[in-house]
């Protein structure tokens, strides 16, 4: 029996490969809903009064989620055999690509807490419940937010590393100065430079818990200087990430418009080209309205050239 068509169709549903596919849409909404309900269950289950009263229902829902996510994970592995055409590798090329991918590792991590209790008897349930929160990352199948953040930081890794280097130097200098300024006045709080490093990190990140407060005038001057440097550092890091995001989206728009011009080269977009553009738009996290605007823009440019 040839299971290839079933495998291809399942892959399309799980990965939302086909435009306006109602089955894929229902699948993504259903899985996302279950993930969100899992997060709510973990949060509410941490309330002892609720867990003591409704604990059995929390456990039933947990077992339902384990079975569902296990079946989904196995189906994704099997369906990933259709990721590549048969002439570009065997079934296990696609399966290996999924298992070792970011999404595959997240799906595996979502199941791991459920088996920790079996592998490690007597494990603190609070740890298991906390690790279950990893399941929220399963929504990454339908959102590129985390990938976009990682890619943005990677693209600006040199600027990011330089800023972190300056932050490290600032922490070491300010914590050392604060230690020498406050050690005699507050030996229990600034007993060592590592203790002062805690204060420096809290102050530089502009949080300022208030549990470490300088009482000497040199310490207060250092504190003001440190707080000012903290604001500057956070502003620089924020600017780097924001600029990287903006540059990344600009590059994606350029790539998408280039593909649009190629598709319009013969005067029309074929169904295959339309599907490719739709997949590219979703991969680039472009909204339907944004893609429509770019399509209208390219059409207008081509019509002006023809006239």
CSV table of N, CA, C and O in Angstrom, one decimal, residues 107-226:
chain,number,residue,atom,x,y,z
A,107,UNK,N,9.3,20.3,20.7
A,107,UNK,CA,8.3,19.3,20.9
A,107,UNK,C,8.8,18.1,21.8
A,107,UNK,O,8.0,17.6,22.6
A,108,UNK,N,10.0,17.8,21.7
A,108,UNK,CA,10.6,16.8,22.6
A,108,UNK,C,10.6,17.3,24.1
A,108,UNK,O,10.3,16.6,25.0
A,109,UNK,N,11.0,18.5,24.2
A,109,UNK,CA,11.1,19.1,25.5
A,109,UNK,C,9.7,19.3,26.2
A,109,UNK,O,9.6,19.2,27.4
A,110,UNK,N,8.7,19.4,25.4
A,110,UNK,CA,7.4,19.5,25.9
A,110,UNK,C,6.9,18.2,26.5
A,110,UNK,O,6.0,18.2,27.4
A,111,UNK,N,7.5,17.1,26.0
A,111,UNK,CA,7.1,15.8,26.5
A,111,UNK,C,8.0,15.3,27.7
A,111,UNK,O,7.6,14.5,28.5
A,112,UNK,N,9.2,15.9,27.8
A,112,UNK,CA,10.2,15.5,28.8
A,112,UNK,C,9.7,15.5,30.2
A,112,UNK,O,9.9,14.5,31.0
A,113,UNK,N,9.0,16.6,30.6
A,113,UNK,CA,8.6,16.6,32.0
A,113,UNK,C,7.6,15.5,32.4
A,113,UNK,O,7.7,15.0,33.6
A,114,UNK,N,6.9,15.0,31.5
A,114,UNK,CA,5.9,14.0,31.8
A,114,UNK,C,6.6,12.6,32.1
A,114,UNK,O,6.1,11.8,32.9
A,115,UNK,N,7.8,12.5,31.5
A,115,UNK,CA,8.5,11.2,31.7
A,115,UNK,C,9.5,11.3,32.8
A,115,UNK,O,10.1,10.3,33.2
A,116,UNK,N,9.8,12.6,33.3
A,116,UNK,CA,10.7,12.7,34.4
A,116,UNK,C,10.3,12.0,35.7
A,116,UNK,O,11.1,11.5,36.4
A,117,UNK,N,8.9,12.1,35.9
A,117,UNK,CA,8.4,11.5,37.1
A,117,UNK,C,8.6,9.9,37.1
A,117,UNK,O,8.8,9.3,38.1
A,118,UNK,N,8.6,9.4,35.8
A,118,UNK,CA,8.7,7.9,35.7
A,118,UNK,C,10.2,7.6,35.8
A,118,UNK,O,10.6,6.6,36.5
A,119,UNK,N,11.1,8.4,35.2
A,119,UNK,CA,12.5,8.1,35.2
A,119,UNK,C,13.2,8.4,36.6
A,119,UNK,O,14.1,7.8,37.0
A,120,UNK,N,12.6,9.4,37.3
A,120,UNK,CA,13.2,9.9,38.5
A,120,UNK,C,12.1,9.9,39.6
A,120,UNK,O,11.4,10.9,39.9
A,121,UNK,N,11.8,8.7,40.2
A,121,UNK,CA,10.8,8.6,41.2
A,121,UNK,C,11.1,9.5,42.4
A,121,UNK,O,12.2,9.7,42.8
A,122,UNK,N,10.0,10.1,42.9
A,122,UNK,CA,10.2,11.0,44.1
A,122,UNK,C,10.6,12.4,43.7
A,122,UNK,O,10.9,13.2,44.6
A,123,UNK,N,10.7,12.7,42.4
A,123,UNK,CA,11.1,14.1,42.0
A,123,UNK,C,10.0,15.1,42.5
A,123,UNK,O,8.8,14.8,42.4
A,124,UNK,N,10.5,16.2,42.9
A,124,UNK,CA,9.6,17.3,43.4
A,124,UNK,C,8.7,17.7,42.3
A,124,UNK,O,9.1,18.1,41.2
A,125,UNK,N,7.4,17.6,42.6
A,125,UNK,CA,6.3,17.9,41.6
A,125,UNK,C,6.4,19.4,41.2
A,125,UNK,O,6.0,19.7,40.1
A,126,UNK,N,6.9,20.3,42.1
A,126,UNK,CA,7.0,21.7,41.7
A,126,UNK,C,8.0,21.9,40.6
A,126,UNK,O,7.7,22.7,39.7
A,127,UNK,N,9.0,21.1,40.6
A,127,UNK,CA,10.0,21.2,39.5
A,127,UNK,C,9.4,20.7,38.2
A,127,UNK,O,9.5,21.3,37.1
A,128,UNK,N,8.6,19.6,38.2
A,128,UNK,CA,8.0,19.0,37.0
A,128,UNK,C,7.0,20.1,36.5
A,128,UNK,O,6.9,20.3,35.3
A,129,UNK,N,6.2,20.7,37.4
A,129,UNK,CA,5.2,21.7,36.9
A,129,UNK,C,5.9,22.9,36.2
A,129,UNK,O,5.4,23.4,35.2
A,130,UNK,N,7.0,23.3,36.8
A,130,UNK,CA,7.7,24.4,36.3
A,130,UNK,C,8.2,24.1,34.9
A,130,UNK,O,8.1,24.9,34.0
A,131,UNK,N,8.8,22.9,34.7
A,131,UNK,CA,9.4,22.5,33.4
A,131,UNK,C,8.3,22.4,32.4
A,131,UNK,O,8.5,22.6,31.2
A,132,UNK,N,7.1,22.1,32.8
A,132,UNK,CA,6.0,21.9,31.8
A,132,UNK,C,5.7,23.2,31.1
A,132,UNK,O,5.1,23.2,30.0
A,133,UNK,N,6.1,24.4,31.7
A,133,UNK,CA,5.9,25.6,31.0
A,133,UNK,C,6.6,25.7,29.7
A,133,UNK,O,6.3,26.6,28.9
A,134,UNK,N,7.6,24.8,29.5
A,134,UNK,CA,8.3,24.8,28.2
A,134,UNK,C,7.3,24.6,27.0
A,134,UNK,O,7.6,25.0,25.9
A,135,UNK,N,6.1,24.0,27.3
A,135,UNK,CA,5.2,23.7,26.3
A,135,UNK,C,4.7,25.0,25.6
A,135,UNK,O,4.2,24.9,24.5
A,136,UNK,N,4.8,26.1,26.2
A,136,UNK,CA,4.4,27.3,25.6
A,136,UNK,C,5.2,27.6,24.3
A,136,UNK,O,4.7,28.2,23.3
A,137,UNK,N,6.4,27.1,24.2
A,137,UNK,CA,7.2,27.2,23.0
A,137,UNK,C,6.7,26.4,21.8
A,137,UNK,O,7.1,26.7,20.7
A,138,UNK,N,5.8,25.5,22.1
A,138,UNK,CA,5.2,24.7,20.9
A,138,UNK,C,4.4,25.7,20.0
A,138,UNK,O,4.3,25.3,18.8
A,139,UNK,N,4.0,26.8,20.5
A,139,UNK,CA,3.3,27.7,19.6
A,139,UNK,C,4.2,28.3,18.6
A,139,UNK,O,3.8,28.9,17.6
A,140,UNK,N,5.5,28.1,18.8
A,140,UNK,CA,6.5,28.6,17.8
A,140,UNK,C,6.3,27.9,16.5
A,140,UNK,O,6.8,28.5,15.5
A,141,UNK,N,5.6,26.8,16.4
A,141,UNK,CA,5.3,26.2,15.1
A,141,UNK,C,4.5,27.2,14.2
A,141,UNK,O,4.6,27.1,13.0
A,142,UNK,N,3.8,28.0,14.9
A,142,UNK,CA,2.9,28.9,14.1
A,142,UNK,C,3.3,30.4,14.3
A,142,UNK,O,2.5,31.3,13.9
A,143,UNK,N,4.4,30.7,14.9
A,143,UNK,CA,4.9,32.0,15.1
A,143,UNK,C,6.4,32.0,15.0
A,143,UNK,O,7.1,31.1,15.6
A,144,UNK,N,7.0,33.0,14.3
A,144,UNK,CA,8.4,33.0,14.1
A,144,UNK,C,9.1,34.0,15.1
A,144,UNK,O,10.2,34.4,14.9
A,145,UNK,N,8.3,34.4,16.2
A,145,UNK,CA,8.8,35.4,17.0
A,145,UNK,C,10.2,35.1,17.7
A,145,UNK,O,11.1,35.9,17.7
A,146,UNK,N,10.3,33.9,18.2
A,146,UNK,CA,11.6,33.5,18.8
A,146,UNK,C,12.7,33.5,17.8
A,146,UNK,O,13.8,33.9,18.1
A,147,UNK,N,12.4,32.8,16.7
A,147,UNK,CA,13.5,32.8,15.6
A,147,UNK,C,13.9,34.2,15.2
A,147,UNK,O,15.0,34.4,14.9
A,148,UNK,N,12.9,35.1,15.1
A,148,UNK,CA,13.2,36.4,14.7
A,148,UNK,C,14.1,37.1,15.7
A,148,UNK,O,15.1,37.8,15.3
A,149,UNK,N,13.8,36.9,17.0
A,149,UNK,CA,14.7,37.5,18.0
A,149,UNK,C,16.1,37.0,18.0
A,149,UNK,O,17.1,37.7,18.0
A,150,UNK,N,16.2,35.6,17.9
A,150,UNK,CA,17.5,35.0,17.8
A,150,UNK,C,18.3,35.5,16.6
A,150,UNK,O,19.5,35.8,16.6
A,151,UNK,N,17.6,35.5,15.4
A,151,UNK,CA,18.3,35.9,14.2
A,151,UNK,C,18.7,37.4,14.3
A,151,UNK,O,19.8,37.8,13.8
A,152,UNK,N,17.9,38.2,14.9
A,152,UNK,CA,18.2,39.6,15.0
A,152,UNK,C,19.4,39.8,15.8
A,152,UNK,O,20.3,40.6,15.5
A,153,UNK,N,19.5,39.1,17.0
A,153,UNK,CA,20.7,39.2,17.8
A,153,UNK,C,21.9,38.7,17.1
A,153,UNK,O,23.0,39.2,17.2
A,154,UNK,N,21.7,37.6,16.4
A,154,UNK,CA,22.9,37.0,15.7
A,154,UNK,C,23.4,37.9,14.6
A,154,UNK,O,24.6,38.1,14.4
A,155,UNK,N,22.5,38.6,13.9
A,155,UNK,CA,22.9,39.5,12.8
A,155,UNK,C,23.7,40.7,13.4
A,155,UNK,O,24.6,41.2,12.7
A,156,UNK,N,23.4,41.1,14.6
A,156,UNK,CA,24.1,42.2,15.3
A,156,UNK,C,25.0,41.7,16.4
A,156,UNK,O,25.2,42.4,17.4
A,157,UNK,N,25.5,40.5,16.2
A,157,UNK,CA,26.3,39.8,17.3
A,157,UNK,C,27.5,40.6,17.7
A,157,UNK,O,27.9,40.6,18.9
A,158,UNK,N,28.2,41.3,16.8
A,158,UNK,CA,29.4,42.0,17.1
A,158,UNK,C,29.0,43.2,17.9
A,158,UNK,O,29.7,43.5,19.0
A,159,UNK,N,28.0,44.0,17.5
A,159,UNK,CA,27.6,45.1,18.3
A,159,UNK,C,27.1,44.7,19.7
A,159,UNK,O,27.3,45.3,20.7
A,160,UNK,N,26.3,43.6,19.7
A,160,UNK,CA,25.8,43.1,21.0
A,160,UNK,C,26.9,42.6,21.9
A,160,UNK,O,26.9,42.9,23.1
A,161,UNK,N,27.9,41.9,21.3
A,161,UNK,CA,29.0,41.5,22.2
A,161,UNK,C,29.8,42.6,22.7
A,161,UNK,O,30.3,42.6,23.8
A,162,UNK,N,30.0,43.7,21.9
A,162,UNK,CA,30.7,44.8,22.3
A,162,UNK,C,30.0,45.5,23.5
A,162,UNK,O,30.7,46.0,24.5
A,163,UNK,N,28.7,45.6,23.4
A,163,UNK,CA,27.9,46.3,24.4
A,163,UNK,C,28.0,45.5,25.7
A,163,UNK,O,28.1,46.0,26.8
A,164,UNK,N,27.9,44.1,25.6
A,164,UNK,CA,28.0,43.3,26.8
A,164,UNK,C,29.3,43.3,27.4
A,164,UNK,O,29.5,43.3,28.6
A,165,UNK,N,30.4,43.5,26.6
A,165,UNK,CA,31.7,43.7,27.1
A,165,UNK,C,31.9,44.9,27.9
A,165,UNK,O,32.4,44.9,29.0
A,166,UNK,N,31.3,46.0,27.4
A,166,UNK,CA,31.3,47.3,28.2
A,166,UNK,C,30.5,47.2,29.4
A,166,UNK,O,30.9,47.7,30.5
A,167,UNK,N,29.4,46.4,29.4
A,167,UNK,CA,28.6,46.2,30.6
A,167,UNK,C,29.3,45.4,31.6
A,167,UNK,O,29.3,45.7,32.8
A,168,UNK,N,30.1,44.4,31.2
A,168,UNK,CA,30.9,43.6,32.1
A,168,UNK,C,31.9,44.5,32.8
A,168,UNK,O,32.1,44.4,34.0
A,169,UNK,N,32.6,45.3,32.0
A,169,UNK,CA,33.6,46.2,32.6
A,169,UNK,C,33.0,47.1,33.6
A,169,UNK,O,33.5,47.4,34.7
A,170,UNK,N,31.8,47.7,33.2
A,170,UNK,CA,31.2,48.6,34.1
A,170,UNK,C,30.8,47.9,35.4
A,170,UNK,O,30.9,48.5,36.5
A,171,UNK,N,30.3,46.7,35.4
A,171,UNK,CA,29.9,46.0,36.6
A,171,UNK,C,31.1,45.8,37.5
A,171,UNK,O,31.0,46.0,38.7
A,172,UNK,N,32.2,45.4,36.9
A,172,UNK,CA,33.4,45.1,37.7
A,172,UNK,C,34.0,46.4,38.4
A,172,UNK,O,34.3,46.4,39.5
A,173,UNK,N,34.0,47.5,37.6
A,173,UNK,CA,34.5,48.7,38.1
A,173,UNK,C,33.6,49.3,39.2
A,173,UNK,O,34.1,49.6,40.3
A,174,UNK,N,32.3,49.4,39.0
A,174,UNK,CA,31.4,50.0,39.9
A,174,UNK,C,31.3,49.1,41.2
A,174,UNK,O,31.2,49.7,42.3
A,175,UNK,N,31.2,47.8,41.0
A,175,UNK,CA,31.1,46.9,42.2
A,175,UNK,C,32.4,47.0,43.1
A,175,UNK,O,32.3,47.0,44.3
A,176,UNK,N,33.6,47.1,42.4
A,176,UNK,CA,34.8,47.3,43.2
A,176,UNK,C,34.8,48.6,44.0
A,176,UNK,O,35.2,48.6,45.2
A,177,UNK,N,34.4,49.7,43.3
A,177,UNK,CA,34.4,51.0,43.9
A,177,UNK,C,33.4,51.0,45.1
A,177,UNK,O,33.7,51.5,46.2
A,178,UNK,N,32.2,50.4,44.9
A,178,UNK,CA,31.2,50.4,45.9
A,178,UNK,C,31.7,49.5,47.1
A,178,UNK,O,31.4,49.9,48.3
A,179,UNK,N,32.4,48.5,46.8
A,179,UNK,CA,32.9,47.6,48.0
A,179,UNK,C,33.8,48.4,48.9
A,179,UNK,O,33.7,48.4,50.1
A,180,UNK,N,34.8,49.2,48.2
A,180,UNK,CA,35.7,49.9,49.0
A,180,UNK,C,35.0,51.1,49.7
A,180,UNK,O,35.5,51.6,50.8
A,181,UNK,N,33.9,51.6,49.1
A,181,UNK,CA,33.3,52.8,49.7
A,181,UNK,C,32.3,52.4,50.8
A,181,UNK,O,32.1,53.2,51.8
A,182,UNK,N,31.7,51.2,50.8
A,182,UNK,CA,30.7,50.8,51.7
A,182,UNK,C,31.1,49.7,52.7
A,182,UNK,O,30.3,49.4,53.6
A,183,UNK,N,32.2,49.1,52.5
A,183,UNK,CA,32.5,47.9,53.3
A,183,UNK,C,32.6,48.2,54.8
A,183,UNK,O,32.1,47.4,55.6
A,184,UNK,N,33.2,49.3,55.1
A,184,UNK,CA,33.3,49.6,56.5
A,184,UNK,C,32.0,50.0,57.1
A,184,UNK,O,31.7,49.7,58.3
A,185,UNK,N,31.2,50.7,56.4
A,185,UNK,CA,29.9,51.2,56.9
A,185,UNK,C,28.8,50.1,56.9
A,185,UNK,O,28.0,50.1,57.8
A,186,UNK,N,28.9,49.2,55.9
A,186,UNK,CA,27.9,48.1,55.9
A,186,UNK,C,28.6,46.8,55.6
A,186,UNK,O,28.5,46.2,54.5
A,187,UNK,N,29.3,46.2,56.5
A,187,UNK,CA,30.1,45.0,56.3
A,187,UNK,C,29.2,43.8,56.1
A,187,UNK,O,29.6,42.8,55.4
A,188,UNK,N,28.0,43.8,56.5
A,188,UNK,CA,27.1,42.7,56.4
A,188,UNK,C,26.5,42.7,54.9
A,188,UNK,O,26.1,41.6,54.4
A,189,UNK,N,26.4,43.8,54.3
A,189,UNK,CA,25.8,43.9,52.9
A,189,UNK,C,26.9,43.9,51.9
A,189,UNK,O,26.7,43.3,50.8
A,190,UNK,N,27.9,44.6,52.1
A,190,UNK,CA,29.0,44.7,51.1
A,190,UNK,C,30.2,44.0,51.7
A,190,UNK,O,31.3,44.6,51.9
A,191,UNK,N,30.1,42.7,52.0
A,191,UNK,CA,31.1,42.0,52.7
A,191,UNK,C,32.3,41.7,51.7
A,191,UNK,O,33.4,41.4,52.1
A,192,UNK,N,32.0,41.6,50.4
A,192,UNK,CA,33.0,41.3,49.4
A,192,UNK,C,32.6,41.9,48.1
A,192,UNK,O,31.5,42.4,47.9
A,193,UNK,N,33.5,41.8,47.1
A,193,UNK,CA,33.2,42.3,45.8
A,193,UNK,C,32.1,41.5,45.1
A,193,UNK,O,31.2,42.1,44.5
A,194,UNK,N,32.0,40.2,45.3
A,194,UNK,CA,30.9,39.5,44.7
A,194,UNK,C,29.5,40.0,45.2
A,194,UNK,O,28.6,40.0,44.5
A,195,UNK,N,29.5,40.3,46.5
A,195,UNK,CA,28.3,40.9,47.1
A,195,UNK,C,28.0,42.2,46.4
A,195,UNK,O,26.8,42.6,46.1
A,196,UNK,N,29.0,43.0,46.1
A,196,UNK,CA,28.8,44.3,45.5
A,196,UNK,C,28.4,44.1,44.0
A,196,UNK,O,27.8,45.0,43.4
A,197,UNK,N,28.9,43.0,43.4
A,197,UNK,CA,28.5,42.7,42.0
A,197,UNK,C,27.0,42.6,41.9
A,197,UNK,O,26.4,43.0,40.9
A,198,UNK,N,26.4,41.9,42.9
A,198,UNK,CA,24.9,41.8,42.9
A,198,UNK,C,24.3,43.1,42.9
A,198,UNK,O,23.3,43.4,42.1
A,199,UNK,N,24.8,44.0,43.7
A,199,UNK,CA,24.2,45.4,43.8
A,199,UNK,C,24.4,46.1,42.4
A,199,UNK,O,23.5,46.8,41.9
A,200,UNK,N,25.6,45.9,41.8
A,200,UNK,CA,25.9,46.6,40.5
A,200,UNK,C,25.0,46.1,39.4
A,200,UNK,O,24.5,46.9,38.6
A,201,UNK,N,24.7,44.8,39.4
A,201,UNK,CA,23.8,44.3,38.3
A,201,UNK,C,22.4,44.8,38.5
A,201,UNK,O,21.8,45.2,37.5
A,202,UNK,N,21.9,44.8,39.7
A,202,UNK,CA,20.6,45.2,40.0
A,202,UNK,C,20.4,46.7,39.7
A,202,UNK,O,19.4,47.2,39.1
A,203,UNK,N,21.5,47.5,40.0
A,203,UNK,CA,21.4,48.9,39.7
A,203,UNK,C,21.6,49.2,38.2
A,203,UNK,O,20.9,50.1,37.7
A,204,UNK,N,22.5,48.5,37.6
A,204,UNK,CA,22.7,48.8,36.1
A,204,UNK,C,21.5,48.4,35.3
A,204,UNK,O,21.3,49.0,34.2
A,205,UNK,N,20.8,47.4,35.7
A,205,UNK,CA,19.6,47.0,35.0
A,205,UNK,C,18.4,47.9,35.3
A,205,UNK,O,17.3,47.6,34.9
A,206,UNK,N,18.6,48.9,36.1
A,206,UNK,CA,17.6,50.0,36.5
A,206,UNK,C,16.5,49.4,37.2
A,206,UNK,O,15.4,49.9,37.2
A,207,UNK,N,16.7,48.2,37.9
A,207,UNK,CA,15.7,47.6,38.7
A,207,UNK,C,15.7,48.2,40.1
A,207,UNK,O,14.7,48.7,40.6
A,208,UNK,N,16.9,48.1,40.8
A,208,UNK,CA,17.1,48.7,42.1
A,208,UNK,C,16.1,48.2,43.1
A,208,UNK,O,15.2,48.9,43.5
A,209,UNK,N,16.3,47.0,43.6
A,209,UNK,CA,15.4,46.4,44.6
A,209,UNK,C,15.4,47.2,45.9
A,209,UNK,O,14.4,47.2,46.6
A,210,UNK,N,16.5,47.9,46.2
A,210,UNK,CA,16.5,48.7,47.4
A,210,UNK,C,17.0,48.0,48.7
A,210,UNK,O,17.1,48.6,49.7
A,211,UNK,N,17.4,46.7,48.5
A,211,UNK,CA,17.9,46.0,49.7
A,211,UNK,C,19.4,46.3,49.9
A,211,UNK,O,19.9,46.1,51.0
A,212,UNK,N,20.1,46.9,48.9
A,212,UNK,CA,21.4,47.3,49.1
A,212,UNK,C,21.4,48.8,48.8
A,212,UNK,O,21.4,49.2,47.6
A,213,UNK,N,21.5,49.6,49.8
A,213,UNK,CA,21.4,51.1,49.7
A,213,UNK,C,22.7,51.7,50.3
A,213,UNK,O,23.0,51.4,51.4
A,214,UNK,N,23.5,52.5,49.5
A,214,UNK,CA,24.7,53.1,50.0
A,214,UNK,C,24.3,54.1,51.1
A,214,UNK,O,23.3,54.8,51.0
A,215,UNK,N,25.1,54.2,52.1
A,215,UNK,CA,24.9,55.2,53.2
A,215,UNK,C,26.0,56.3,53.3
A,215,UNK,O,25.8,57.3,53.9
A,216,UNK,N,27.1,56.0,52.7
A,216,UNK,CA,28.2,57.0,52.7
A,216,UNK,C,28.1,57.9,51.4
A,216,UNK,O,27.5,57.5,50.4
A,217,UNK,N,28.7,59.1,51.5
A,217,UNK,CA,28.5,60.0,50.4
A,217,UNK,C,29.3,59.5,49.1
A,217,UNK,O,28.8,59.6,48.0
A,218,UNK,N,30.5,58.9,49.3
A,218,UNK,CA,31.1,58.3,48.1
A,218,UNK,C,30.3,57.2,47.5
A,218,UNK,O,30.2,57.1,46.2
A,219,UNK,N,29.6,56.4,48.3
A,219,UNK,CA,28.8,55.3,47.8
A,219,UNK,C,27.6,55.8,47.1
A,219,UNK,O,27.2,55.3,46.0
A,220,UNK,N,27.0,56.9,47.5
A,220,UNK,CA,25.9,57.5,46.9
A,220,UNK,C,26.3,58.1,45.5
A,220,UNK,O,25.5,58.0,44.5
A,221,UNK,N,27.5,58.7,45.4
A,221,UNK,CA,27.9,59.3,44.2
A,221,UNK,C,28.1,58.1,43.2
A,221,UNK,O,27.8,58.2,42.0
A,222,UNK,N,28.8,57.0,43.6
A,222,UNK,CA,29.0,55.9,42.8
A,222,UNK,C,27.6,55.3,42.3
A,222,UNK,O,27.5,54.9,41.2
A,223,UNK,N,26.7,55.3,43.2
A,223,UNK,CA,25.3,54.8,42.9
A,223,UNK,C,24.7,55.6,41.8
A,223,UNK,O,24.1,55.0,40.9
A,224,UNK,N,24.7,56.9,41.9
A,224,UNK,CA,24.2,57.8,40.9
A,224,UNK,C,24.8,57.5,39.5
A,224,UNK,O,24.2,57.5,38.5
A,225,UNK,N,26.2,57.5,39.6
A,225,UNK,CA,26.9,57.2,38.3
A,225,UNK,C,26.6,55.9,37.7
A,225,UNK,O,26.4,55.7,36.5
A,226,UNK,N,26.4,54.9,38.6
A,226,UNK,CA,26.1,53.5,38.1
A,226,UNK,C,24.7,53.5,37.5
A,226,UNK,O,24.5,52.8,36.5
